[in-house]
Short mmCIF file of C-alpha atoms and ligand atoms in Angstrom, two decimals:
data_model
loop_
_atom_site.label_atom_id
_atom_site.label_comp_id
_atom_site.label_asym_id
_atom_site.label_seq_id
_atom_site.Cartn_x
_atom_site.Cartn_y
_atom_site.Cartn_z
CA MET A 1 -3.97 196.99 62.88
CA THR A 2 -0.93 199.92 62.38
CA PRO A 3 0.61 199.43 58.33
CA THR A 4 4.19 198.57 59.14
CA LEU A 5 6.99 200.73 57.73
CA PRO A 6 8.39 198.81 54.55
CA THR A 7 12.19 198.29 55.47
CA ARG A 8 15.04 199.62 53.40
CA ILE A 9 18.01 198.19 52.62
CA ALA A 10 21.00 198.99 50.74
CA VAL A 11 23.19 198.09 48.25
CA GLY A 12 26.16 199.54 47.21
CA GLY A 13 29.34 201.16 48.05
CA ALA A 14 33.69 201.94 47.65
CA GLY A 15 31.97 204.80 45.46
CA GLU A 16 29.55 203.01 43.03
CA ARG A 17 26.03 204.43 43.50
CA LEU A 18 23.63 203.49 46.29
CA TYR A 19 20.46 202.38 45.90
CA GLU A 20 18.02 200.71 48.03
CA VAL A 21 16.11 197.59 48.41
CA VAL A 22 12.09 198.39 50.01
CA VAL A 23 10.83 195.14 51.65
CA GLY A 24 7.27 195.02 52.96
CA ARG A 25 3.27 195.26 51.61
CA GLY A 26 1.14 197.33 49.88
CA LEU A 27 4.55 198.98 48.25
CA LEU A 28 2.85 199.98 44.15
CA ASP A 29 3.33 203.56 45.50
CA GLU A 30 7.47 203.15 46.34
CA VAL A 31 8.12 202.62 42.92
CA ALA A 32 7.56 205.78 41.30
CA PRO A 33 9.83 207.98 43.69
CA LEU A 34 12.96 205.58 42.65
CA LEU A 35 12.33 206.65 39.20
CA GLY A 36 13.97 210.21 39.92
CA SER A 37 13.44 212.34 37.20
CA ALA A 38 12.20 210.19 34.51
CA LEU A 39 9.28 211.22 32.96
CA ARG A 40 7.80 208.32 30.63
CA VAL A 41 8.28 204.63 32.41
CA ALA A 42 8.63 201.35 30.18
CA LEU A 43 6.82 198.86 32.30
CA VAL A 44 7.98 195.18 30.85
CA HIS A 45 6.16 192.31 32.70
CA PRO A 46 5.26 188.53 31.62
CA ALA A 47 1.72 188.21 29.77
CA ALA A 48 0.68 185.80 33.05
CA LEU A 49 1.35 188.86 35.53
CA ALA A 50 -1.06 191.41 33.24
CA GLN A 51 -3.63 192.18 36.15
CA GLY A 52 -0.71 192.63 38.53
CA ALA A 53 1.11 195.30 36.00
CA ALA A 54 -1.90 197.27 35.19
CA TRP A 55 -2.67 197.76 38.69
CA LEU A 56 1.27 199.38 39.05
CA ALA A 57 0.56 200.99 35.63
CA GLU A 58 -2.03 202.85 37.49
CA ARG A 59 -0.50 204.00 40.78
CA LEU A 60 2.66 205.39 38.26
CA THR A 61 -0.03 207.19 36.03
CA ALA A 62 -1.92 208.76 38.68
CA ALA A 63 1.90 209.49 39.73
CA GLY A 64 2.27 211.53 36.79
CA LEU A 65 4.56 209.25 34.78
CA ARG A 66 3.64 208.23 31.26
CA VAL A 67 3.32 204.43 30.95
CA THR A 68 3.90 202.44 27.92
CA THR A 69 3.42 198.55 29.27
CA VAL A 70 5.04 196.04 27.18
CA GLU A 71 4.12 192.60 27.19
CA ILE A 72 6.75 189.91 27.03
CA PRO A 73 6.13 185.85 27.13
CA ASP A 74 6.76 184.29 30.47
CA GLY A 75 9.50 182.65 32.52
CA GLU A 76 12.59 181.89 30.90
CA ASP A 77 11.47 182.38 27.29
CA ALA A 78 11.68 185.73 28.30
CA LYS A 79 15.60 185.79 27.80
CA GLN A 80 16.04 185.66 24.29
CA LEU A 81 17.59 188.31 21.70
CA SER A 82 14.38 188.31 19.76
CA VAL A 83 12.83 189.16 23.05
CA ALA A 84 15.55 192.31 23.89
CA ALA A 85 14.70 193.17 19.88
CA THR A 86 11.69 193.65 20.32
CA VAL A 87 12.02 195.88 23.44
CA TRP A 88 14.42 197.76 21.95
CA ASP A 89 11.91 198.49 18.71
CA ARG A 90 9.24 199.23 21.19
CA LEU A 91 11.17 201.87 23.28
CA GLY A 92 12.57 203.41 19.48
CA ALA A 93 8.98 203.53 18.20
CA GLU A 94 8.41 205.47 21.06
CA GLY A 95 11.03 207.74 21.12
CA PHE A 96 12.45 206.75 24.76
CA THR A 97 15.53 209.02 25.80
CA ARG A 98 17.40 209.21 28.36
CA THR A 99 14.95 210.67 31.10
CA ASP A 100 13.09 207.68 30.57
CA ALA A 101 13.21 204.66 32.36
CA CYS A 102 12.03 201.02 32.60
CA VAL A 103 10.39 199.36 35.38
CA ALA A 104 10.56 195.18 35.33
CA TYR A 105 7.42 193.34 37.13
CA GLY A 106 7.51 189.77 37.49
CA GLY A 107 10.38 186.95 38.06
CA GLY A 108 13.65 186.37 38.26
CA ALA A 109 13.50 186.29 33.85
CA THR A 110 11.55 189.37 33.78
CA THR A 111 14.03 191.56 35.72
CA ASP A 112 17.09 190.35 34.19
CA LEU A 113 15.82 190.89 30.24
CA ALA A 114 14.26 194.20 31.94
CA GLY A 115 17.76 195.26 33.21
CA PHE A 116 19.60 193.76 30.40
CA VAL A 117 17.13 196.31 28.13
CA ALA A 118 17.72 199.05 30.44
CA ALA A 119 21.28 198.45 30.35
CA THR A 120 21.90 198.68 26.77
CA TRP A 121 19.41 201.02 25.73
CA LEU A 122 21.31 204.67 24.86
CA ARG A 123 23.81 202.77 27.01
CA GLY A 124 21.96 202.54 29.94
CA VAL A 125 18.61 204.02 31.54
CA PRO A 126 17.67 203.20 35.33
CA VAL A 127 15.30 200.70 35.75
CA VAL A 128 13.43 199.97 38.93
CA HIS A 129 12.46 196.43 39.20
CA VAL A 130 9.46 195.10 40.89
CA PRO A 131 10.01 191.24 41.75
CA THR A 132 6.63 188.95 41.69
CA THR A 133 9.06 185.79 42.63
CA VAL A 134 10.55 184.69 46.19
CA LEU A 135 13.26 184.02 44.10
CA GLY A 136 13.04 187.57 42.65
CA MET A 137 13.54 189.29 45.47
CA VAL A 138 15.44 188.03 47.80
CA ASP A 139 18.26 187.10 44.63
CA ALA A 140 17.80 188.11 41.26
CA ALA A 141 16.77 191.85 41.44
CA VAL A 142 19.40 192.50 44.00
CA GLY A 143 23.21 192.67 42.92
CA GLY A 144 22.68 194.02 39.68
CA LYS A 145 23.37 190.92 37.10
CA THR A 146 21.38 191.52 34.28
CA GLY A 147 21.31 188.75 30.93
CA ILE A 148 20.03 186.97 28.87
CA ASP A 149 20.92 183.07 26.82
CA THR A 150 21.99 181.93 24.08
CA ALA A 151 22.18 178.64 22.31
CA ALA A 152 25.70 177.89 24.37
CA GLY A 153 24.11 178.34 27.78
CA LYS A 154 21.62 180.34 29.88
CA ASN A 155 23.30 184.14 31.38
CA LEU A 156 26.04 184.21 28.90
CA VAL A 157 25.44 187.56 27.33
CA GLY A 158 24.68 190.42 29.90
CA ALA A 159 25.71 193.27 31.72
CA PHE A 160 26.12 194.95 35.22
CA HIS A 161 23.43 197.21 35.71
CA PRO A 162 22.50 198.16 39.51
CA PRO A 163 18.52 199.39 38.96
CA ALA A 164 18.09 202.71 40.52
CA GLY A 165 16.25 200.90 43.13
CA VAL A 166 14.08 196.97 44.20
CA VAL A 167 10.44 197.31 45.48
CA CYS A 168 9.85 193.79 47.51
CA ASP A 169 6.13 193.83 47.78
CA LEU A 170 5.46 190.64 49.43
CA ASP A 171 1.62 191.01 48.58
CA LEU A 172 2.66 190.16 44.83
CA LEU A 173 3.56 186.35 46.18
CA ALA A 174 -0.04 185.55 47.25
CA THR A 175 -0.28 184.17 43.77
CA LEU A 176 2.96 182.49 43.40
CA PRO A 177 2.31 178.83 42.64
CA GLN A 178 3.90 176.51 45.68
CA PRO A 179 6.68 174.76 43.40
CA GLU A 180 7.85 178.12 42.74
CA TYR A 181 7.58 179.33 46.14
CA ALA A 182 9.56 176.86 47.41
CA SER A 183 12.03 177.20 44.93
CA GLY A 184 13.01 180.69 45.92
CA LEU A 185 13.04 179.30 49.44
CA ALA A 186 16.01 177.34 48.34
CA GLU A 187 18.14 180.72 48.18
CA VAL A 188 16.77 181.56 51.49
CA VAL A 189 17.98 178.33 52.95
CA LYS A 190 21.10 178.86 51.44
CA ALA A 191 21.67 182.23 53.05
CA GLY A 192 20.77 180.80 56.44
CA PHE A 193 23.83 177.81 56.00
CA VAL A 194 26.66 180.15 54.27
CA ASP A 195 25.92 183.55 56.74
CA ASP A 196 22.79 183.62 58.86
CA PRO A 197 21.87 180.98 60.85
CA GLU A 198 19.03 182.52 62.85
CA ILE A 199 17.02 182.02 59.23
CA LEU A 200 17.28 177.99 59.60
CA GLU A 201 16.42 178.65 63.08
CA LEU A 202 13.07 180.57 61.69
CA VAL A 203 12.11 177.32 59.03
CA GLU A 204 12.74 175.34 61.99
CA ALA A 205 10.22 176.55 63.99
CA ASP A 206 7.70 176.71 61.33
CA PRO A 207 7.90 175.46 58.06
CA ALA A 208 4.46 175.19 57.12
CA ALA A 209 4.19 179.05 58.17
CA VAL A 210 7.54 179.76 55.71
CA LEU A 211 5.11 177.95 53.05
CA ARG A 212 2.67 180.99 53.59
CA SER A 213 3.25 183.99 51.65
CA GLU A 214 1.18 185.92 53.86
CA SER A 215 2.62 185.06 57.14
CA PRO A 216 5.55 187.59 59.60
CA VAL A 217 7.66 184.75 59.18
CA THR A 218 8.05 185.76 55.24
CA ARG A 219 8.76 189.29 55.67
CA GLU A 220 11.79 188.43 58.48
CA LEU A 221 13.40 185.71 55.93
CA VAL A 222 12.80 187.53 53.14
CA GLU A 223 14.51 190.37 54.25
CA ARG A 224 17.18 188.90 55.99
CA ALA A 225 18.46 186.40 52.97
CA VAL A 226 17.63 190.53 50.97
CA ARG A 227 20.36 191.76 53.59
CA PHE A 228 22.70 188.85 52.90
CA LYS A 229 22.96 189.30 49.01
CA ALA A 230 23.35 192.72 49.63
CA ARG A 231 26.76 192.48 52.16
CA VAL A 232 27.31 190.50 50.10
CA VAL A 233 27.23 192.04 46.74
CA SER A 234 28.23 195.49 48.11
CA ALA A 235 31.58 194.22 49.41
CA ASP A 236 31.74 193.13 46.16
CA LEU A 237 30.03 194.85 43.05
CA ARG A 238 31.76 193.49 40.23
CA GLU A 239 32.07 189.53 40.91
CA ALA A 240 35.78 189.57 42.56
CA GLY A 241 35.30 187.33 44.45
CA LEU A 242 33.21 187.09 47.23
CA ARG A 243 30.64 187.15 45.37
CA GLU A 244 31.59 183.31 45.17
CA ILE A 245 29.47 182.16 48.29
CA LEU A 246 26.33 182.94 46.37
CA ASN A 247 27.48 180.05 44.64
CA TYR A 248 26.94 177.70 47.70
CA GLY A 249 25.19 174.65 46.03
CA HIS A 250 25.13 175.55 42.39
CA THR A 251 27.98 174.28 41.17
CA LEU A 252 26.03 170.92 41.26
CA GLY A 253 22.80 172.49 41.14
CA HIS A 254 23.47 174.21 37.28
CA ALA A 255 24.85 170.71 36.56
CA VAL A 256 21.62 168.71 37.73
CA GLU A 257 19.53 171.83 35.58
CA ALA A 258 22.34 170.95 33.08
CA ALA A 259 21.14 167.61 33.22
CA GLU A 260 17.69 167.25 33.57
CA GLY A 261 16.88 169.99 30.67
CA TYR A 262 15.58 172.70 32.66
CA ARG A 263 12.68 171.10 33.89
CA TRP A 264 14.12 170.83 37.36
CA ARG A 265 13.85 174.10 39.14
CA HIS A 266 17.04 176.02 39.66
CA GLY A 267 15.53 176.35 43.84
CA GLU A 268 14.97 172.40 43.75
CA ALA A 269 18.82 171.73 42.12
CA VAL A 270 20.89 174.03 44.39
CA ALA A 271 18.90 172.12 47.34
CA VAL A 272 20.39 169.11 46.16
CA GLY A 273 23.48 170.67 45.16
CA MET A 274 23.68 172.37 48.90
CA VAL A 275 23.35 168.71 50.31
CA PHE A 276 26.18 167.60 48.05
CA ALA A 277 28.35 170.94 48.83
CA ALA A 278 27.51 169.95 52.48
CA GLU A 279 28.35 166.63 52.32
CA LEU A 280 31.59 167.07 50.47
CA GLY A 281 32.67 169.64 53.36
CA HIS A 282 32.22 166.80 55.92
CA LEU A 283 34.51 165.31 53.53
CA VAL A 284 37.40 168.02 52.85
CA ALA A 285 36.88 170.88 55.33
CA GLY A 286 35.64 169.17 59.12
CA LEU A 287 32.00 170.39 58.21
CA ASP A 288 30.53 168.83 61.54
CA ARG A 289 27.74 165.74 60.21
CA ALA A 290 24.72 167.38 62.23
CA THR A 291 25.20 170.23 60.55
CA VAL A 292 24.83 168.07 56.93
CA GLU A 293 21.53 166.50 58.29
CA ARG A 294 20.32 169.86 59.46
CA HIS A 295 20.39 170.22 54.95
CA ARG A 296 18.55 167.59 54.58
CA ALA A 297 16.03 168.64 57.60
CA VAL A 298 15.50 171.88 56.73
CA LEU A 299 15.32 171.73 53.10
CA SER A 300 12.91 168.93 52.73
CA SER A 301 10.72 170.39 55.59
CA VAL A 302 9.91 173.15 53.16
CA GLY A 303 9.57 170.47 50.23
CA LEU A 304 12.77 170.95 48.37
CA PRO A 305 14.39 167.92 47.10
CA VAL A 306 17.33 166.85 49.01
CA ARG A 307 18.28 163.80 46.38
CA TYR A 308 19.13 163.27 42.82
CA ASP A 309 16.99 160.66 41.39
CA GLY A 310 17.05 161.91 37.84
CA THR A 311 18.78 159.42 34.91
CA SER A 312 22.06 161.31 34.48
CA THR A 313 25.40 159.45 35.43
CA TRP A 314 27.89 160.87 37.68
CA GLU A 315 30.38 161.12 34.41
CA THR A 316 27.64 163.52 33.03
CA LEU A 317 27.57 165.33 35.89
CA LEU A 318 30.97 166.14 36.11
CA GLY A 319 31.04 166.40 32.93
CA LEU A 320 28.80 169.42 32.73
CA MET A 321 30.30 170.73 36.17
CA ARG A 322 33.58 170.90 34.54
CA VAL A 323 31.96 173.53 31.61
CA ASP A 324 30.14 175.36 33.88
CA LYS A 325 31.31 179.27 33.56
CA LYS A 326 32.53 179.54 37.24
CA ALA A 327 35.07 176.56 36.45
CA ARG A 328 38.07 178.09 36.02
CA GLY A 329 40.08 176.13 33.20
CA ASP A 330 39.33 172.22 34.44
CA GLN A 331 39.66 172.45 37.68
CA LEU A 332 36.53 172.18 39.52
CA ARG A 333 35.82 174.92 42.05
CA PHE A 334 33.35 174.63 45.00
CA VAL A 335 31.81 176.67 48.10
CA VAL A 336 31.64 174.52 51.32
CA LEU A 337 31.18 175.11 54.29
CA ASP A 338 33.92 174.37 57.17
CA ALA A 339 31.77 175.40 60.34
CA LEU A 340 27.86 176.66 59.83
CA GLY A 341 27.98 180.18 57.85
CA SER A 342 31.29 179.56 57.67
CA PRO A 343 32.03 179.69 54.05
CA ARG A 344 34.78 179.01 51.84
CA THR A 345 35.98 177.61 48.11
CA VAL A 346 38.13 174.97 47.68
CA ASP A 347 40.10 174.29 44.22
CA GLY A 348 40.44 170.80 42.60
CA PRO A 349 39.11 168.58 45.40
CA ASP A 350 40.20 165.08 45.43
CA PRO A 351 37.78 163.23 42.88
CA ALA A 352 37.02 160.39 45.92
CA ALA A 353 35.78 162.62 48.21
CA LEU A 354 33.66 164.11 45.04
CA ALA A 355 32.35 160.44 44.28
CA ALA A 356 31.67 159.84 47.91
CA ALA A 357 29.48 163.57 48.36
CA TYR A 358 27.79 162.33 45.38
CA ALA A 359 26.95 158.65 46.45
CA LYS A 360 25.45 160.55 49.27
CA VAL A 361 22.62 162.43 47.44
CA THR A 362 21.74 159.65 45.30
CA THR A 363 20.73 157.11 48.36
N1 NAD B 401 20.26 188.46 37.81
C1 NAD B 401 20.76 187.45 38.86
O1 NAD B 401 21.67 187.97 39.67
C2 NAD B 401 19.83 186.58 39.26
C3 NAD B 401 19.78 185.51 40.37
C4 NAD B 401 19.30 184.51 40.40
C5 NAD B 401 18.33 184.07 39.30
N2 NAD B 401 18.54 184.49 37.54
C6 NAD B 401 17.59 184.35 37.04
O2 NAD B 401 16.15 184.06 37.37
C7 NAD B 401 15.29 183.62 36.34
C8 NAD B 401 14.54 182.87 37.71
O3 NAD B 401 13.30 183.51 38.65
P1 NAD B 401 12.30 183.15 39.12
O4 NAD B 401 12.77 182.14 39.37
O5 NAD B 401 11.39 183.90 39.67
O6 NAD B 401 11.64 182.65 37.82
P2 NAD B 401 10.68 183.48 36.90
O7 NAD B 401 10.76 184.78 35.98
O8 NAD B 401 10.87 182.24 35.19
O9 NAD B 401 9.07 183.07 37.00
C9 NAD B 401 8.31 181.88 37.03
C10 NAD B 401 7.13 181.56 36.57
O10 NAD B 401 6.63 182.02 37.75
C11 NAD B 401 5.26 183.40 37.21
N3 NAD B 401 5.34 184.47 38.61
C12 NAD B 401 5.88 185.05 38.49
N4 NAD B 401 5.47 185.64 39.86
C13 NAD B 401 4.70 185.54 40.04
C14 NAD B 401 3.18 185.91 40.68
N5 NAD B 401 3.74 186.38 41.83
N6 NAD B 401 2.36 184.94 40.43
C15 NAD B 401 1.89 183.96 39.67
N7 NAD B 401 2.96 183.82 39.14
C16 NAD B 401 4.19 184.35 39.27
C17 NAD B 401 6.02 183.97 35.92
O11 NAD B 401 5.01 183.93 35.19
C18 NAD B 401 6.87 182.36 35.24
O12 NAD B 401 6.05 180.91 34.99
C19 NAD B 401 16.56 182.98 35.90
O13 NAD B 401 16.35 183.42 34.42
C20 NAD B 401 17.54 183.30 36.77
O14 NAD B 401 18.86 183.02 35.41
C21 NAD B 401 19.44 185.69 38.02
ZN1 ZN B 402 20.57 180.54 42.35
#
């Protein structure tokens, strides 16, 4: 079989630097060319992915770069100021200058942390993201948002720092545990409802294939979801408005994550949040019932939850939604659909409609 060429999706516009998201298989040799004139790279990765990072380090070395590998804690534990400080110290000890660069190898937590370090070291050195999760590929690594968590909440400190490039090597997903894989698919399905219904048709045609990283459909889905995010962030690089549609399902989703002490995966909470947003869209924006039910069918076909069976009350979740950083003042704001692929925001919807939509995700 002849290897297929990678797909290159451009991000940027309106005077901001363009970068490419490269999607395909067997792409580790795509990383070095994206590093431009860098002489040395700090390859940041979680301990759990040391083997894959070592293979990437070998390829970078073969391309003539000097590689310093920097191990960080796994998952969300990486997104702490103390971890950023440890990486800054390593860069300082190694004498990293503006002609050097970072490479992030891991899930969204790794790309967020390494992106933040790259944004701040010498006020900004280039970073190339090599996401290893579905969520990282279709969401976290694309768009230039980087950040860490603080005691007051997630992602409250950060910077916009567009990467020099993103390499989505689908072969890296082979070791991703199934629940992490499914969680990332929630963002893919989101792109389907908000913008690209062909995604939904692909999932409906063979949900079992969608859950296997080696399926050809995986590449098609990742490419479509990356294109969606690339289109949105290219039109709205600094979060002036359009980016809000990326938040579909996230208002309740974030509240569920917080209420459950972050024991639910992001995509699981967002899946329930999307069903809620669909029900709300039906009540306040005339979204048809068939599309509402399609949310339940598509999400559950890939193993994602469509109801909230946790212990928090509606009042608790409402309170959490009010303090979400995306809320404006006291006014709750939701992204809803008035039709498939047609998102809009509603400000301060009728509390009775909110409660009715919520009732539909708890029964
Ligand atoms: N910057 C943004 O725009 C943006 C957007 C969405 C999400 N995020 C952030 O992304 C983070 C979540 O990302 P995530 O879901 O990728 O989680 P993650 O980075 O925490 O990774 C999830 C788990 O999977 C493991 N893992 C990763 N790749 C693997 C692989 N190929 N094989 C085996 N195990 C693997 C990780 O070690 C970790 O334990 C959150 O911190 C969120 O805030 C950022
Ligand atoms: Zn999300």
